[in-house]
CSV table of N, CA, C and O in Angstrom, one decimal:
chain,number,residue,atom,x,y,z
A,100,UNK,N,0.9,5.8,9.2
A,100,UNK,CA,1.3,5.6,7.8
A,100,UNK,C,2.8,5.6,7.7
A,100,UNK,O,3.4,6.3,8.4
A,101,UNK,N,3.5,4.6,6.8
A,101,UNK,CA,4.3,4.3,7.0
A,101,UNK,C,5.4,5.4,5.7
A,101,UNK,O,4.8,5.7,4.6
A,102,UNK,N,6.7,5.8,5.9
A,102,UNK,CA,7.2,6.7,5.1
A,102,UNK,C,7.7,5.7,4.1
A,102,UNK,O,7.3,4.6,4.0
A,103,UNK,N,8.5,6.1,3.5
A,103,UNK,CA,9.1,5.4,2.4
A,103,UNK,C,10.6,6.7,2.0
A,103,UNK,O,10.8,7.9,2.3
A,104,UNK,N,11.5,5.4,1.3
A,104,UNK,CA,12.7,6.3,0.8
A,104,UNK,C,13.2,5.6,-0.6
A,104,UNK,O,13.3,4.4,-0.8
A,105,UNK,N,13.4,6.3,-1.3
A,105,UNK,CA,14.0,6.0,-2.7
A,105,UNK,C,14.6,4.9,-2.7
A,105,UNK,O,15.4,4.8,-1.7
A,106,UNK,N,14.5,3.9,-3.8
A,106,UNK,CA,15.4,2.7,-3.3
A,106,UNK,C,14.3,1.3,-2.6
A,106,UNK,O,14.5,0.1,-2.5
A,107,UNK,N,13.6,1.8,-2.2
A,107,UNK,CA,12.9,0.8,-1.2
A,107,UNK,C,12.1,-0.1,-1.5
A,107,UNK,O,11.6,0.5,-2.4
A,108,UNK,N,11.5,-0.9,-1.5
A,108,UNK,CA,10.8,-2.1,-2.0
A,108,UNK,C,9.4,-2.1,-1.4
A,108,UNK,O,9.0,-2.3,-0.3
A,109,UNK,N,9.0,-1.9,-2.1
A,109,UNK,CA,7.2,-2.2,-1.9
A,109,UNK,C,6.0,-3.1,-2.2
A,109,UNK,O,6.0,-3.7,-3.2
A,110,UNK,N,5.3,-3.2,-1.7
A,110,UNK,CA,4.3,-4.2,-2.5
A,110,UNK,C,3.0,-3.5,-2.5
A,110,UNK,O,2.7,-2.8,-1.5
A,111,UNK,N,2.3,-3.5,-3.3
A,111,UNK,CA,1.0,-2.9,-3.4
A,111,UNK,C,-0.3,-3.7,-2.6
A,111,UNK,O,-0.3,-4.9,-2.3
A,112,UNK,N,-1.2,-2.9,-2.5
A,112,UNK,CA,-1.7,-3.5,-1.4
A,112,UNK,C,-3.4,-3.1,-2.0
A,112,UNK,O,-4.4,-3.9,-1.9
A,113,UNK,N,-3.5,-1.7,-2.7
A,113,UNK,CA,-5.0,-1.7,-3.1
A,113,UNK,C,-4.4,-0.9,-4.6
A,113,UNK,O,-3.6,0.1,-4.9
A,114,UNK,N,-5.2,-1.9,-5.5
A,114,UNK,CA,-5.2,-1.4,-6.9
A,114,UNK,C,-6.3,-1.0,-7.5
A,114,UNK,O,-6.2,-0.6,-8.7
A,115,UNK,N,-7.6,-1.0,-6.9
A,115,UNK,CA,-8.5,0.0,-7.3
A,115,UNK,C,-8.7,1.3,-7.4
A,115,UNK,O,-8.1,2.0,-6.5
A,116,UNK,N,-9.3,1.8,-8.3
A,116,UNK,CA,-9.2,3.2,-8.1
A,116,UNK,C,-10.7,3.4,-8.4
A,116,UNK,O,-11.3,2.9,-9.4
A,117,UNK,N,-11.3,4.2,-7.4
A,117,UNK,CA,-12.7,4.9,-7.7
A,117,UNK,C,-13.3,5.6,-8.8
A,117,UNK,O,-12.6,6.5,-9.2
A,118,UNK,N,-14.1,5.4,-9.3
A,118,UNK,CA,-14.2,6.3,-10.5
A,118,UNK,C,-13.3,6.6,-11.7
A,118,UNK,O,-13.5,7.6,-12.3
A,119,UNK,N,-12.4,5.7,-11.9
A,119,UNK,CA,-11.5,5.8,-12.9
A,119,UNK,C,-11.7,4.3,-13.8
A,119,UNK,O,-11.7,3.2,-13.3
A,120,UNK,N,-11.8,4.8,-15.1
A,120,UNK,CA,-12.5,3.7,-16.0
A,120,UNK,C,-10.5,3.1,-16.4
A,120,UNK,O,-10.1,1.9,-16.2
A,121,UNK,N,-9.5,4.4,-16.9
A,121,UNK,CA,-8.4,4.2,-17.6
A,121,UNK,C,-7.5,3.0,-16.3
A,121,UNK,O,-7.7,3.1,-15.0
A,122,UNK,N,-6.6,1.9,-17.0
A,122,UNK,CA,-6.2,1.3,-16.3
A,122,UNK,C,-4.8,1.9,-15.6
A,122,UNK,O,-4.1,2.5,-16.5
A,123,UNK,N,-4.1,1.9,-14.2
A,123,UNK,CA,-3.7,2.9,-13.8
A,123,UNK,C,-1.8,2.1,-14.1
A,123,UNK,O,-0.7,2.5,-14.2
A,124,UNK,N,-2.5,0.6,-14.3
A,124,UNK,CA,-0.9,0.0,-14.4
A,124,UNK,C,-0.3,-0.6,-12.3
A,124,UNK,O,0.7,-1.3,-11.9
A,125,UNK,N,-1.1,-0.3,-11.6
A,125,UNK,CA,0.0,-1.1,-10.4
A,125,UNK,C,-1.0,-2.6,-10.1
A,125,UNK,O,-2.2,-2.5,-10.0
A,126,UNK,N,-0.5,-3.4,-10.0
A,126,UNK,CA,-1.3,-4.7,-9.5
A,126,UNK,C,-1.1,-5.0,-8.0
A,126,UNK,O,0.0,-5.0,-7.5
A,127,UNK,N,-2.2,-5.4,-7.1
A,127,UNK,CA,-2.1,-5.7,-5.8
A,127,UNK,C,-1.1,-7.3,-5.8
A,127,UNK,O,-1.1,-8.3,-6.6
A,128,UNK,N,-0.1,-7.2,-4.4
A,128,UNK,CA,0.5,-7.9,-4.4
A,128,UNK,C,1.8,-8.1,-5.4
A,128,UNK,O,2.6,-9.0,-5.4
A,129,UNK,N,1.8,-7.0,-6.2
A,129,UNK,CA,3.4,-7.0,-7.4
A,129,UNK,C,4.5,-6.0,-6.4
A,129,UNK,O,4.0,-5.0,-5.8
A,130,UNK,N,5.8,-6.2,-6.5
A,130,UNK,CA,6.4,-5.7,-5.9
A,130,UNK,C,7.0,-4.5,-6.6
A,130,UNK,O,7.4,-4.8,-7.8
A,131,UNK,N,7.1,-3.2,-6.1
A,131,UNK,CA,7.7,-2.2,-7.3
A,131,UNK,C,9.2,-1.5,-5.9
A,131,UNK,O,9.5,-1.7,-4.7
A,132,UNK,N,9.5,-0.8,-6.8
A,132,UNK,CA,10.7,-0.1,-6.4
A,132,UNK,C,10.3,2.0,-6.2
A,132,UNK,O,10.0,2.9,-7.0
A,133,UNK,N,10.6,1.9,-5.2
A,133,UNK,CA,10.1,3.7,-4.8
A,133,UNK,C,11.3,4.5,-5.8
A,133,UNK,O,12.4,3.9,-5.7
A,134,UNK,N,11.3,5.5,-6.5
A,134,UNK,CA,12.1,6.3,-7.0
A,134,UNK,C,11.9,7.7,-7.0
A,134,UNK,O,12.7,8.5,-7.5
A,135,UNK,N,10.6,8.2,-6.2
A,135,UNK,CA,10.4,9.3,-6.0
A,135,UNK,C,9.8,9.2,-4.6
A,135,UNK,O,9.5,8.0,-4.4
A,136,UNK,N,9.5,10.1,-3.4
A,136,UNK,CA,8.5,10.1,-2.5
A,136,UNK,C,8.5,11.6,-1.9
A,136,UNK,O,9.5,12.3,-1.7
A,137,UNK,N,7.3,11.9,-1.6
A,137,UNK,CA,6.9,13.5,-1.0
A,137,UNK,C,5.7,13.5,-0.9
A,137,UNK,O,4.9,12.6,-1.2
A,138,UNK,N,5.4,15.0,-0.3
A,138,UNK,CA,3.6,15.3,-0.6
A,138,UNK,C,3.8,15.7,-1.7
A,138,UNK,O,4.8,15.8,-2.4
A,139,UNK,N,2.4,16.0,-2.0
A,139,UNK,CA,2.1,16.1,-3.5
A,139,UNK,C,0.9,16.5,-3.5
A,139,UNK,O,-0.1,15.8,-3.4
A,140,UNK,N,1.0,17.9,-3.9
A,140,UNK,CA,-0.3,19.1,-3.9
A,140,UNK,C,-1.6,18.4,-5.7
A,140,UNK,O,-1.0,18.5,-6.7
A,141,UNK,N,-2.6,18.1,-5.7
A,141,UNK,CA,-3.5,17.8,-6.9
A,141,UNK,C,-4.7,18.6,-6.8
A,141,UNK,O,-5.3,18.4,-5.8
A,142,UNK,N,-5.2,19.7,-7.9
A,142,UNK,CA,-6.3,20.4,-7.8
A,142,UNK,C,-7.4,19.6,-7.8
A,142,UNK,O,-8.5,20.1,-7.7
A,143,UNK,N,-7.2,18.3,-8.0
A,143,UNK,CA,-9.0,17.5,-7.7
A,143,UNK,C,-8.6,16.6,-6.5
A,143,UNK,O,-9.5,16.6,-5.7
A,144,UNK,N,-7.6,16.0,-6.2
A,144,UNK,CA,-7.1,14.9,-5.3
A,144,UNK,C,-7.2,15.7,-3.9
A,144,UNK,O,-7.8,15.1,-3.0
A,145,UNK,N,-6.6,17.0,-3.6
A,145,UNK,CA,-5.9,17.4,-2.9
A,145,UNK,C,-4.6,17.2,-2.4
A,145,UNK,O,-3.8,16.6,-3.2
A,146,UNK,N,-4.1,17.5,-1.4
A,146,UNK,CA,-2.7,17.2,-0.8
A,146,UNK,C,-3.1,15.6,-0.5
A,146,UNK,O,-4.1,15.1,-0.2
A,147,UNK,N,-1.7,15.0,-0.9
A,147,UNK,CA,-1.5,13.8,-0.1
A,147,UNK,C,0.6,13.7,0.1
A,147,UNK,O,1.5,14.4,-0.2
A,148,UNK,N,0.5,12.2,0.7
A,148,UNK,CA,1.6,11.6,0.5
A,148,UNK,C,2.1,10.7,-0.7
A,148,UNK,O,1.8,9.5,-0.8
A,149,UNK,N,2.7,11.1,-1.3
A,149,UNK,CA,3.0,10.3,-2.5
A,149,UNK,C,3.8,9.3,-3.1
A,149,UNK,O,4.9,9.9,-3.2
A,150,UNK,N,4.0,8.1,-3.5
A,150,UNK,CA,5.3,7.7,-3.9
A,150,UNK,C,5.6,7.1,-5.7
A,150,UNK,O,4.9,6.3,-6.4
A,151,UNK,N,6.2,7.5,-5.9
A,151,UNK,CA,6.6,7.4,-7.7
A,151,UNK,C,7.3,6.2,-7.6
A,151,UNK,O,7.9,6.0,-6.5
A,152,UNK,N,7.3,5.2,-8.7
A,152,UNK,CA,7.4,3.6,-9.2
A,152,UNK,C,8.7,3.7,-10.1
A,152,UNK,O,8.5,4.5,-11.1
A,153,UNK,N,9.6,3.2,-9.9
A,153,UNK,CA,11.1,3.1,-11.4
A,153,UNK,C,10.0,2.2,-12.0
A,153,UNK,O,9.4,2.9,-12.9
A,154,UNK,N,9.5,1.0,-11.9
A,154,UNK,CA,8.6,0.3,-13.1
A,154,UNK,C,7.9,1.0,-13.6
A,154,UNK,O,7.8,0.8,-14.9
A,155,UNK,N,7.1,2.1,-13.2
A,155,UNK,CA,6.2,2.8,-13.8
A,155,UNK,C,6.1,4.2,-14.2
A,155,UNK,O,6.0,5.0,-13.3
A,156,UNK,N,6.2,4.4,-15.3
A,156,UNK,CA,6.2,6.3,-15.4
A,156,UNK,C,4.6,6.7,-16.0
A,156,UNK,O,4.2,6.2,-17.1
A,157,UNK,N,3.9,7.3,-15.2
A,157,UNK,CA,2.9,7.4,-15.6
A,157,UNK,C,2.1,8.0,-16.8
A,157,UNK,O,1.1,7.6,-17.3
A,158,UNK,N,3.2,9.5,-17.2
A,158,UNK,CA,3.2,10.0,-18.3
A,158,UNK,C,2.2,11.2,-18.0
A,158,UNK,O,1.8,11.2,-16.8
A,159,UNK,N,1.9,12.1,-18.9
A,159,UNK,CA,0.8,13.2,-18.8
A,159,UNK,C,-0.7,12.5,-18.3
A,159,UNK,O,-1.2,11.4,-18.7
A,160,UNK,N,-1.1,13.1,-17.7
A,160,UNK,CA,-2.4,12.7,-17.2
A,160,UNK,C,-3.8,13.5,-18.1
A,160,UNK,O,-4.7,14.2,-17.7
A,161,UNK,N,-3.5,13.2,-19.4
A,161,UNK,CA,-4.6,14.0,-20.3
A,161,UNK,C,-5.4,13.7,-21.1
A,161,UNK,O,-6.1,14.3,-21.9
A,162,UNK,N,-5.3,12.4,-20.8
A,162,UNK,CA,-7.0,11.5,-21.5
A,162,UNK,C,-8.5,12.1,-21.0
A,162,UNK,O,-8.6,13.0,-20.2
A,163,UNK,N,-9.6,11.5,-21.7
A,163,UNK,CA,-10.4,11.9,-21.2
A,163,UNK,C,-10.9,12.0,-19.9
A,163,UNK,O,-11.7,13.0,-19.8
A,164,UNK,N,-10.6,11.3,-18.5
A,164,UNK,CA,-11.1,11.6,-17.6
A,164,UNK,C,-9.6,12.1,-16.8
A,164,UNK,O,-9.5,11.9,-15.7
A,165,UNK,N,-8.5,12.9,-17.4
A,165,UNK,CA,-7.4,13.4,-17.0
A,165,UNK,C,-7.1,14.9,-16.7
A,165,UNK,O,-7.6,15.7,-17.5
A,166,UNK,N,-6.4,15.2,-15.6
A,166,UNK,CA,-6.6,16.4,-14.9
A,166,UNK,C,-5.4,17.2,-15.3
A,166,UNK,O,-5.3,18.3,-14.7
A,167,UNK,N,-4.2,16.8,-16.5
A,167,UNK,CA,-3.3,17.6,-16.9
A,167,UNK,C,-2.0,17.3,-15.8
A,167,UNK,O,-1.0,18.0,-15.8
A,168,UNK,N,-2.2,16.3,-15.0
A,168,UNK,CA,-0.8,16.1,-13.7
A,168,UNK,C,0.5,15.5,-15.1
A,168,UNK,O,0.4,15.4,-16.3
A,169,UNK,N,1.2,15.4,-14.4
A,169,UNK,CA,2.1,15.0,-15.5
A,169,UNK,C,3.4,13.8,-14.4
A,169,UNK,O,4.0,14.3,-13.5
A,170,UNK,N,3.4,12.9,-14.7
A,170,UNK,CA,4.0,11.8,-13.9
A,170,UNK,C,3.2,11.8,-12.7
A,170,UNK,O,4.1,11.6,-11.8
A,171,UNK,N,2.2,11.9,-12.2
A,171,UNK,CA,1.4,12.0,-10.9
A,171,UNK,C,1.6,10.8,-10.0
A,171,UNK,O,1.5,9.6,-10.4
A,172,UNK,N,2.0,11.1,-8.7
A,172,UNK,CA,2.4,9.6,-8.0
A,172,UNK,C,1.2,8.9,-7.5
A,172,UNK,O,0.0,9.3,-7.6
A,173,UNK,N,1.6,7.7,-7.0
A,173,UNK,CA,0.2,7.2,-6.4
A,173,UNK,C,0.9,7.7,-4.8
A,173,UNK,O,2.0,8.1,-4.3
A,174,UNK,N,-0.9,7.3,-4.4
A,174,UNK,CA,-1.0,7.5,-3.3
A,174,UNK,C,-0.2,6.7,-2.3
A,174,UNK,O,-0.3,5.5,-2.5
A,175,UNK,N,0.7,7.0,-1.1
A,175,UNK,CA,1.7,6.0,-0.2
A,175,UNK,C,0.7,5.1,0.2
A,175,UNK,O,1.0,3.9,0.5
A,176,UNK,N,-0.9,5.6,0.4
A,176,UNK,CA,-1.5,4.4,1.3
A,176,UNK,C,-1.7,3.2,1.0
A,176,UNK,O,-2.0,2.2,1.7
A,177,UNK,N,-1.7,3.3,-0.4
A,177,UNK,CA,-1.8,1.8,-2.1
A,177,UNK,C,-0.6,0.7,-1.7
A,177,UNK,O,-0.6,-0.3,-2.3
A,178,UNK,N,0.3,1.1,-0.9
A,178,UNK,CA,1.9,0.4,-0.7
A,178,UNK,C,1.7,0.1,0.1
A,178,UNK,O,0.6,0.4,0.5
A,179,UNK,N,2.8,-0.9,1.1
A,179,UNK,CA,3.2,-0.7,2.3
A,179,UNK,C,4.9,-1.6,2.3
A,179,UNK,O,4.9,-2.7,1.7
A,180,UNK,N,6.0,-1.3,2.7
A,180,UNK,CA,7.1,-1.8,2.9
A,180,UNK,C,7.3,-3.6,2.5
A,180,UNK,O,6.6,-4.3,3.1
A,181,UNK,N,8.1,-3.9,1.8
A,181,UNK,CA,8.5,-5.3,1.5
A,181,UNK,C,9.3,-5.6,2.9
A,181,UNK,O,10.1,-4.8,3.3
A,182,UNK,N,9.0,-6.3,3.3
A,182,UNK,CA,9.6,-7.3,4.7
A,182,UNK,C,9.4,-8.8,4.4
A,182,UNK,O,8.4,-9.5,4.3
A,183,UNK,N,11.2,-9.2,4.1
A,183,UNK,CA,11.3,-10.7,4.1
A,183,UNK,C,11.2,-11.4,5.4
A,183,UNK,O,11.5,-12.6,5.3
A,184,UNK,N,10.9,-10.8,6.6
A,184,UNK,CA,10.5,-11.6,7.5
A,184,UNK,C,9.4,-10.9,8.3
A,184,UNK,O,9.7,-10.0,9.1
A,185,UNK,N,8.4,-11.2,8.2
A,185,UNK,CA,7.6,-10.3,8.8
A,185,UNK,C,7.1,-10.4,9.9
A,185,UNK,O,6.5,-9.5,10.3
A,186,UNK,N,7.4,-11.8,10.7
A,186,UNK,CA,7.2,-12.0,12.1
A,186,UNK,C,8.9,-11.6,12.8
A,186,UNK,O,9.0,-11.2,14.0
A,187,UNK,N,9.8,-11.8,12.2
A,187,UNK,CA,11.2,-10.7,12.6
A,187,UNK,C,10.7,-9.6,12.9
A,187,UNK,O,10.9,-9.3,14.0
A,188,UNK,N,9.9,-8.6,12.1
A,188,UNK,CA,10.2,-7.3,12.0
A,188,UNK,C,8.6,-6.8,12.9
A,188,UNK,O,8.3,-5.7,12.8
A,189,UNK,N,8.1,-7.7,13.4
A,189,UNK,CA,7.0,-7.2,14.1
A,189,UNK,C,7.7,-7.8,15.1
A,189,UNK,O,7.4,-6.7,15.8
A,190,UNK,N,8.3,-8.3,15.9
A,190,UNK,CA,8.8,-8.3,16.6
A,190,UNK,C,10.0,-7.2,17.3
A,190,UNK,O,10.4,-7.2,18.4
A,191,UNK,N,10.4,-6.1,16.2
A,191,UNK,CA,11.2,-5.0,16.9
A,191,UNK,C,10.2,-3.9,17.2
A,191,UNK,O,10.6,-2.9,17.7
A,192,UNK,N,8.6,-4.0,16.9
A,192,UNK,CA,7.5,-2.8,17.1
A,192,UNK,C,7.3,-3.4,18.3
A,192,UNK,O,6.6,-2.5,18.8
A,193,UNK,N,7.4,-4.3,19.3
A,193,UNK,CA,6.7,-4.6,20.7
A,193,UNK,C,7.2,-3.6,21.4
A,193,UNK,O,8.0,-3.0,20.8
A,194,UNK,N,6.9,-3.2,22.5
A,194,UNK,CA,7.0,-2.2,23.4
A,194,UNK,C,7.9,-2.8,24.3
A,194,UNK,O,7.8,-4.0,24.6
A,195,UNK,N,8.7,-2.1,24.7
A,195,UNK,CA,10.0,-2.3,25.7
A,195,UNK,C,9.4,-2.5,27.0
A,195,UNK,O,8.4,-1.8,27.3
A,196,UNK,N,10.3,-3.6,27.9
A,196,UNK,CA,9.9,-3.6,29.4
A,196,UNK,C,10.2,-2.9,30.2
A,196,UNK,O,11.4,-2.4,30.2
A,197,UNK,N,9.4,-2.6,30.9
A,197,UNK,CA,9.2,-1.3,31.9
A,197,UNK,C,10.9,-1.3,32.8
A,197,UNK,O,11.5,-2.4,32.6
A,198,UNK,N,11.6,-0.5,33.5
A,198,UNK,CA,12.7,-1.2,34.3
A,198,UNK,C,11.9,-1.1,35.6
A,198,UNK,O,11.0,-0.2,35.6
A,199,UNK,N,12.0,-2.0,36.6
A,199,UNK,CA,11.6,-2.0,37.5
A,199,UNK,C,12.6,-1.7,38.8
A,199,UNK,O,13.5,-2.5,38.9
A,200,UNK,N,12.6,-0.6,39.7
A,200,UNK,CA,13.6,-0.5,40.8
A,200,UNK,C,13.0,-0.7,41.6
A,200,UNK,O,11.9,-0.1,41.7
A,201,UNK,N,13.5,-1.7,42.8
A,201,UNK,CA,13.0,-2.1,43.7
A,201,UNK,C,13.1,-1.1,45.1
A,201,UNK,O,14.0,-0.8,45.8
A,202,UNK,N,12.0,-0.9,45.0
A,202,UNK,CA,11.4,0.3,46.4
A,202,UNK,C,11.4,-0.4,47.8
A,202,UNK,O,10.7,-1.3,48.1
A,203,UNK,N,12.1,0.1,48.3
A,203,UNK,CA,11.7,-1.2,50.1
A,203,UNK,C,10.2,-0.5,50.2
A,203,UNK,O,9.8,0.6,49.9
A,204,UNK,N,9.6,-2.1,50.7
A,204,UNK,CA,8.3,-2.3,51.0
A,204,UNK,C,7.7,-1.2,52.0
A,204,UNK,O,8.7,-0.6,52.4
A,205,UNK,N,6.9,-0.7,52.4
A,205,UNK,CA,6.2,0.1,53.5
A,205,UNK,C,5.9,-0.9,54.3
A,205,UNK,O,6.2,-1.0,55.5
A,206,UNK,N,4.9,-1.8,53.5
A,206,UNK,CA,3.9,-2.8,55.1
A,206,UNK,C,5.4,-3.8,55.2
A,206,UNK,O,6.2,-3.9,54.3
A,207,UNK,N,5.5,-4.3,56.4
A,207,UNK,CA,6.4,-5.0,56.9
A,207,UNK,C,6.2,-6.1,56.3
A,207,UNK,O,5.2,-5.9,55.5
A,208,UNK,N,6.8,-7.4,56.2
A,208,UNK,CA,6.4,-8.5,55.6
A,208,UNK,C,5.6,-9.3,56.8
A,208,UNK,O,6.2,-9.2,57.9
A,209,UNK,N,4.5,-10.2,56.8
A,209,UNK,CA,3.7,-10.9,57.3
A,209,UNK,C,4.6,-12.2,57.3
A,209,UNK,O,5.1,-12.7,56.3
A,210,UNK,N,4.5,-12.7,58.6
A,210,UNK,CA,5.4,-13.6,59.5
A,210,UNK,C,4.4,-14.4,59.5
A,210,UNK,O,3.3,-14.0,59.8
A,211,UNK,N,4.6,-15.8,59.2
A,211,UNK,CA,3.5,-17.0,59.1
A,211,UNK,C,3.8,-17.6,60.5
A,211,UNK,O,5.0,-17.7,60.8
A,212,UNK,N,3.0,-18.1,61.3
A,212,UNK,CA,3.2,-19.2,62.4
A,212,UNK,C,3.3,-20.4,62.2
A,212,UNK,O,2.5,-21.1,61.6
A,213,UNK,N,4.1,-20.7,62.7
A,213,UNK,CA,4.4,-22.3,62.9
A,213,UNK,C,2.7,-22.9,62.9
A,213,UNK,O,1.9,-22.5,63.7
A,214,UNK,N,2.5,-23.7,62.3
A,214,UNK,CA,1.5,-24.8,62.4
A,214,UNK,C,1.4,-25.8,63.3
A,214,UNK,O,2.2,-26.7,63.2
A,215,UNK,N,0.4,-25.9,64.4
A,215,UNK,CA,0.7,-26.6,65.6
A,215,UNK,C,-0.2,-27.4,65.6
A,215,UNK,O,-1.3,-27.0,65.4
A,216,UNK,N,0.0,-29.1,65.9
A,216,UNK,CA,-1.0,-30.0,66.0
A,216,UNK,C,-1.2,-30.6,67.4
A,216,UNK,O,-0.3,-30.8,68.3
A,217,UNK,N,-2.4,-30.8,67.5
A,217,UNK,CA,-3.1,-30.5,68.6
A,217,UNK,C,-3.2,-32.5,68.4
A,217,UNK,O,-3.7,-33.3,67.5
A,218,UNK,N,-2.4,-32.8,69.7
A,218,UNK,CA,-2.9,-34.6,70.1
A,218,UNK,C,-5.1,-34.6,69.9
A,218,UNK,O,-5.8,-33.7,70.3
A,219,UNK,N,-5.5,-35.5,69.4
A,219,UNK,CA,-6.7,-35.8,69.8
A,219,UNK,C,-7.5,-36.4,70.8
A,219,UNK,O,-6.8,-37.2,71.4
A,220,UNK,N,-8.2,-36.4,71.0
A,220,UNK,CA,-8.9,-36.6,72.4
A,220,UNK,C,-9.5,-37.9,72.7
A,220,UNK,O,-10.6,-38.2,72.3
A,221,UNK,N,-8.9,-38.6,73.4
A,221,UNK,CA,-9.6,-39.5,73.3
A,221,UNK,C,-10.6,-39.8,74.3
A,221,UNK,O,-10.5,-39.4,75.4
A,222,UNK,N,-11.8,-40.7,73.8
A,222,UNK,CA,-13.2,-40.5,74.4
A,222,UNK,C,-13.2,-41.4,75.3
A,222,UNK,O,-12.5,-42.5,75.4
A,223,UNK,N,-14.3,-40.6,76.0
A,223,UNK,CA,-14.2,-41.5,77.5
A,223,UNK,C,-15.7,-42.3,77.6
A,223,UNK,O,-16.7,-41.7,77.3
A,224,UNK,N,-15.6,-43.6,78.0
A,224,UNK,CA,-16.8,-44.2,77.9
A,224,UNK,C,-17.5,-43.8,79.5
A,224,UNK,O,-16.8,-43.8,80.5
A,225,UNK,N,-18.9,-43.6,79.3
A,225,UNK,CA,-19.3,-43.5,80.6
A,225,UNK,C,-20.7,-43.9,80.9
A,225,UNK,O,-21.1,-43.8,82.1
């Protein structure tokens, strides 16, 4: 899971929410801005990772199906990082090449023979 830092550009990625009728405000694929990020302790959610929206303040959480949180963040896993080049930046996660030092060999190296042609024979009538 990827962290995040204040300032940072995101795009949303899952905007459903299970069992929740009230509309929560993030749209899949809109880009928002991180202005808060941490864990974040909820007596029905549990612990998670969290990140808070400058577009969005969520406000008291005390409607009918509301647990009393008060600006409650979404969850980090709903996001993932804005990248203007995204085959650039998957290209700095490839895994580095091994260094290779070259060990003198143990088996000696295998000496090829000269290839020798043999005149053909020629047949004798009898």
């Amino acid at each position: 899971m990827p962290t995040f830092k204040v300032g940072q550009k995101v795009v949303c990625i899952n905007d459903r929410f299970k069992n929740v009728s009230i509309d929560q405000g993030i749209r899949k694929g809109q880009i928002y801005t991180v202005r808060w990020t941490g864990q974040y302790r909820h007596y029905v959610d549990g612990d998670f990772y969290g990140i808070k929206l400058m577009e969005l303040y969520r406000g008291n959480d005390d409607g009918p199906e509301g647990y009393g949180a008060t600006d409650m963040p979404f969850r980090a896993t709903r996001f993932r990082p804005l990248v203007s080049d995204r085959i650039r930046s998957m290209l700095g996660m490839k895994a580095p090449t091994p260094k290779v030092v070259a060990k003198p060999s143990v088996v000696p190296p295998i000496k090829t023979k000269p290839r020798v042609v043999t005149p053909e024979r020629e047949k004798e009538d009898v």
